[in-house]
Amino acid sequence: MRLFEFGNIAWTTSAQNADSLKRRLLQNYGHAGPEFVQFLLKLPFKRLYRKWEYYCQFIRQKIQNADRFTNRITDKFAILLVTAYYAKKALGLAIDRKKIRELLLQQIQENSEERDIGKRALEYFKQTVLLHSDNFTTRGREFWVLIKRKNGHPHEVLILPIQFKKILEAGGFGDSHQVILKNWATRGWLDCDKDEFTKKRTLESGSLHTRVHVVLLQNESARE
């Protein structure tokens, strides 16, 4: 299962609360696992499968503007809901399944909205760079953007981060450029170093390497 990031959530009430939680988890880690597995092994597979199907359908009905990616992660999040359902029964834990459902649904919805902004931002960026490149390609002898072509078609765009930010702000994307870059990197629309949204490249023959965003233009729809 891929990792999902749950941001802007207050998981603990204080540093002391966080330390206490960490300590208790380390002390009791691994004890419930075998008991839970034994409980699951006694259940008919069809019952588990039907519960998984139920939660898949439940999630799809709750998500607005679902896309192909939403359907893929729905299958995985349904497994988490099935786990919470049976863990509460098997271990007698005070699991708030309603809160878990709300958290997962919120995560799926936010991811869906971020993917949409990624598509819109890429389309705007392509139009701006390809149709109006003469307006910002050079400033004296300083190159801001380099469009590389392959087989006669635009293949990738190398652009300085400050100019990239200005273009997106002009397109009404405000301060979302970091969200958009993360979106593009995840979907393979950005050629970048690990843990970076940039790559060292040269914008002009004979010039020094500098950090730029490398936006891939061809076959972006095939990378999803």
Short mmCIF file of C-alpha atoms in Angstrom, two decimals:
data_model
loop_
_atom_site.label_atom_id
_atom_site.label_comp_id
_atom_site.label_asym_id
_atom_site.label_seq_id
_atom_site.Cartn_x
_atom_site.Cartn_y
_atom_site.Cartn_z
CA MET A 1 0.00 0.00 0.00
CA ARG A 2 1.32 3.45 -0.86
CA LEU A 3 1.85 5.90 1.98
CA PHE A 4 -0.63 8.71 2.52
CA GLU A 5 0.16 11.94 4.30
CA PHE A 6 -2.42 13.23 6.77
CA GLY A 7 -1.60 16.89 7.38
CA ASN A 8 -3.02 19.73 9.47
CA ILE A 9 -4.29 17.36 12.17
CA ALA A 10 -3.68 17.81 15.90
CA TRP A 11 -2.92 14.20 16.81
CA THR A 12 -1.98 15.05 20.41
CA THR A 13 -2.89 17.80 22.86
CA SER A 14 0.64 18.56 24.09
CA ALA A 15 4.27 17.43 23.96
CA GLN A 16 3.70 15.51 27.20
CA ASN A 17 0.70 13.78 25.68
CA ALA A 18 2.77 12.84 22.61
CA ASP A 19 5.60 11.41 24.74
CA SER A 20 3.16 9.41 26.87
CA LEU A 21 1.47 8.00 23.78
CA LYS A 22 4.81 7.05 22.23
CA ARG A 23 5.96 5.35 25.42
CA ARG A 24 2.77 3.29 25.79
CA LEU A 25 2.87 2.23 22.15
CA LEU A 26 6.45 1.03 22.46
CA GLN A 27 5.65 -0.90 25.64
CA ASN A 28 2.67 -2.70 24.12
CA TYR A 29 3.77 -2.95 20.51
CA GLY A 30 3.11 -6.35 18.93
CA HIS A 31 0.96 -7.93 21.65
CA ALA A 32 -2.41 -7.47 19.95
CA GLY A 33 -1.26 -8.64 16.52
CA PRO A 34 -1.27 -12.43 17.05
CA GLU A 35 -4.60 -12.33 18.89
CA PHE A 36 -6.17 -10.28 16.08
CA VAL A 37 -4.81 -12.61 13.40
CA GLN A 38 -6.22 -15.65 15.19
CA PHE A 39 -9.61 -13.95 15.32
CA LEU A 40 -9.53 -13.21 11.58
CA LEU A 41 -8.49 -16.76 10.68
CA LYS A 42 -11.67 -18.07 12.30
CA LEU A 43 -13.87 -15.89 10.07
CA PRO A 44 -15.14 -17.10 6.68
CA PHE A 45 -13.32 -15.37 3.84
CA LYS A 46 -16.62 -14.44 2.18
CA ARG A 47 -17.66 -12.47 5.25
CA LEU A 48 -14.45 -10.44 5.15
CA TYR A 49 -14.80 -9.91 1.42
CA ARG A 50 -18.42 -8.77 1.70
CA LYS A 51 -17.44 -6.28 4.41
CA TRP A 52 -14.66 -4.96 2.19
CA GLU A 53 -17.09 -4.59 -0.73
CA TYR A 54 -19.51 -2.74 1.54
CA TYR A 55 -16.90 -0.18 2.54
CA CYS A 56 -15.70 0.24 -1.05
CA GLN A 57 -19.23 1.12 -2.09
CA PHE A 58 -19.67 3.35 0.96
CA ILE A 59 -16.58 5.41 0.13
CA ARG A 60 -17.44 5.79 -3.57
CA GLN A 61 -20.89 7.11 -2.69
CA LYS A 62 -19.44 9.72 -0.36
CA ILE A 63 -16.73 11.14 -2.65
CA GLN A 64 -17.59 13.97 -5.03
CA ASN A 65 -16.01 14.10 -8.50
CA ALA A 66 -14.35 10.70 -8.14
CA ASP A 67 -11.73 9.79 -10.75
CA ARG A 68 -9.65 6.73 -11.63
CA PHE A 69 -7.16 7.40 -8.86
CA THR A 70 -9.99 7.72 -6.33
CA ASN A 71 -11.26 4.27 -7.30
CA ARG A 72 -7.79 2.79 -6.85
CA ILE A 73 -7.23 4.15 -3.34
CA THR A 74 -10.83 3.36 -2.35
CA ASP A 75 -9.94 -0.35 -2.42
CA LYS A 76 -7.03 0.25 -0.04
CA PHE A 77 -8.85 2.55 2.36
CA ALA A 78 -11.69 0.03 2.55
CA ILE A 79 -9.17 -2.45 3.97
CA LEU A 80 -8.41 0.01 6.78
CA LEU A 81 -12.11 0.33 7.59
CA VAL A 82 -12.56 -3.44 7.63
CA THR A 83 -9.55 -3.70 9.96
CA ALA A 84 -11.01 -1.10 12.33
CA TYR A 85 -14.38 -2.88 12.30
CA TYR A 86 -13.00 -6.29 13.28
CA ALA A 87 -10.24 -4.97 15.57
CA LYS A 88 -12.90 -3.38 17.75
CA LYS A 89 -14.73 -6.70 17.95
CA ALA A 90 -11.67 -8.88 18.44
CA LEU A 91 -9.72 -6.77 20.94
CA GLY A 92 -12.44 -4.81 22.67
CA LEU A 93 -10.70 -1.53 21.85
CA ALA A 94 -12.50 1.81 22.05
CA ILE A 95 -12.01 2.51 18.36
CA ASP A 96 -14.04 5.44 17.02
CA ARG A 97 -14.85 4.00 13.61
CA LYS A 98 -16.94 7.02 12.64
CA LYS A 99 -13.97 9.35 13.14
CA ILE A 100 -11.74 7.01 11.15
CA ARG A 101 -14.25 7.02 8.27
CA GLU A 102 -14.43 10.82 8.35
CA LEU A 103 -10.64 11.13 8.34
CA LEU A 104 -10.20 8.78 5.38
CA LEU A 105 -12.99 10.40 3.39
CA GLN A 106 -11.47 13.82 3.99
CA GLN A 107 -8.10 12.55 2.82
CA ILE A 108 -9.56 11.11 -0.40
CA GLN A 109 -11.52 14.30 -1.11
CA GLU A 110 -8.51 16.54 -0.54
CA ASN A 111 -6.33 14.35 -2.76
CA SER A 112 -8.98 14.51 -5.47
CA GLU A 113 -9.06 18.31 -5.29
CA GLU A 114 -5.26 18.52 -5.37
CA ARG A 115 -5.13 16.31 -8.47
CA ASP A 116 -7.65 18.59 -10.15
CA ILE A 117 -5.60 21.68 -9.40
CA GLY A 118 -2.56 19.85 -10.76
CA LYS A 119 -4.24 19.25 -14.10
CA ARG A 120 -5.51 22.81 -14.36
CA ALA A 121 -2.13 24.23 -13.41
CA LEU A 122 -0.30 22.10 -15.98
CA GLU A 123 -2.66 23.15 -18.76
CA TYR A 124 -2.24 26.82 -17.86
CA PHE A 125 1.55 26.44 -17.61
CA LYS A 126 1.76 24.76 -21.02
CA GLN A 127 -0.35 27.43 -22.67
CA THR A 128 1.64 30.26 -21.10
CA VAL A 129 5.06 28.84 -21.90
CA LEU A 130 4.35 27.57 -25.42
CA LEU A 131 2.14 30.41 -26.66
CA HIS A 132 3.87 33.34 -24.96
CA SER A 133 7.46 32.19 -24.53
CA ASP A 134 8.86 35.28 -26.29
CA ASN A 135 7.53 37.44 -23.45
CA PHE A 136 9.76 35.92 -20.81
CA THR A 137 12.37 33.67 -22.42
CA THR A 138 15.15 36.24 -22.09
CA ARG A 139 15.91 39.31 -20.10
CA GLY A 140 18.97 40.78 -21.65
CA ARG A 141 21.34 37.82 -21.63
CA GLU A 142 19.64 36.06 -18.72
CA PHE A 143 17.65 32.99 -19.70
CA TRP A 144 14.58 32.18 -17.59
CA VAL A 145 13.02 29.38 -19.63
CA LEU A 146 14.34 26.74 -22.00
CA ILE A 147 11.96 24.64 -24.08
CA LYS A 148 13.51 21.38 -25.27
CA ARG A 149 12.02 19.56 -28.23
CA LYS A 150 11.94 15.93 -29.26
CA ASN A 151 10.94 14.86 -32.77
CA GLY A 152 9.88 18.43 -33.43
CA HIS A 153 7.50 18.63 -30.47
CA PRO A 154 7.95 20.34 -27.07
CA HIS A 155 9.32 17.68 -24.73
CA GLU A 156 10.27 19.44 -21.51
CA VAL A 157 10.48 22.91 -20.06
CA LEU A 158 13.35 24.06 -17.87
CA ILE A 159 12.38 27.07 -15.79
CA LEU A 160 13.81 28.97 -12.85
CA PRO A 161 11.77 28.48 -9.66
CA ILE A 162 11.10 32.21 -9.17
CA GLN A 163 9.71 32.53 -12.69
CA PHE A 164 7.65 29.37 -12.29
CA LYS A 165 6.06 30.83 -9.16
CA LYS A 166 5.27 34.10 -10.98
CA ILE A 167 3.57 32.26 -13.84
CA LEU A 168 1.32 30.27 -11.51
CA GLU A 169 0.45 33.34 -9.45
CA ALA A 170 -0.51 35.17 -12.66
CA GLY A 171 -2.78 32.24 -13.48
CA GLY A 172 -4.69 32.59 -10.22
CA PHE A 173 -3.05 29.69 -8.38
CA GLY A 174 -1.87 31.94 -5.55
CA ASP A 175 0.51 30.27 -3.11
CA SER A 176 -0.30 26.74 -4.30
CA HIS A 177 2.91 26.27 -6.28
CA GLN A 178 4.40 23.85 -3.71
CA VAL A 179 1.23 21.75 -3.69
CA ILE A 180 1.25 21.73 -7.50
CA LEU A 181 4.91 20.73 -7.69
CA LYS A 182 4.31 17.86 -5.28
CA ASN A 183 1.31 16.83 -7.37
CA TRP A 184 3.32 16.87 -10.59
CA ALA A 185 6.25 14.98 -9.06
CA THR A 186 3.91 12.25 -7.78
CA ARG A 187 2.33 11.87 -11.21
CA GLY A 188 5.63 11.81 -13.10
CA TRP A 189 5.16 15.21 -14.72
CA LEU A 190 8.26 16.64 -13.05
CA ASP A 191 11.83 15.43 -13.51
CA CYS A 192 13.46 16.18 -10.17
CA ASP A 193 16.00 14.93 -7.66
CA LYS A 194 14.94 12.87 -4.66
CA ASP A 195 13.33 15.02 -1.95
CA GLU A 196 13.55 18.02 -4.29
CA PHE A 197 11.27 19.63 -6.87
CA THR A 198 14.28 20.83 -8.86
CA LYS A 199 17.20 19.43 -10.84
CA LYS A 200 20.57 20.91 -11.75
CA ARG A 201 20.57 21.76 -15.47
CA THR A 202 21.93 24.45 -17.79
CA LEU A 203 19.61 26.98 -19.37
CA GLU A 204 22.17 28.31 -21.84
CA SER A 205 25.07 26.70 -23.65
CA GLY A 206 28.29 27.23 -21.71
CA SER A 207 26.56 28.49 -18.59
CA LEU A 208 26.83 26.98 -15.12
CA HIS A 209 24.40 24.37 -13.81
CA THR A 210 21.58 25.86 -11.81
CA ARG A 211 18.53 24.53 -9.97
CA VAL A 212 15.46 24.56 -12.22
CA HIS A 213 12.07 22.93 -12.41
CA VAL A 214 12.00 20.42 -15.28
CA VAL A 215 8.39 20.04 -16.43
CA LEU A 216 7.69 17.10 -18.75
CA LEU A 217 5.15 17.90 -21.44
CA GLN A 218 4.78 14.77 -23.56
CA ASN A 219 2.47 11.91 -22.62
CA GLU A 220 1.49 13.43 -19.27
CA SER A 221 -1.91 11.73 -19.44
CA ALA A 222 -0.21 8.33 -19.73
CA ARG A 223 1.68 8.81 -16.48
CA GLU A 224 -1.35 8.74 -14.19
#
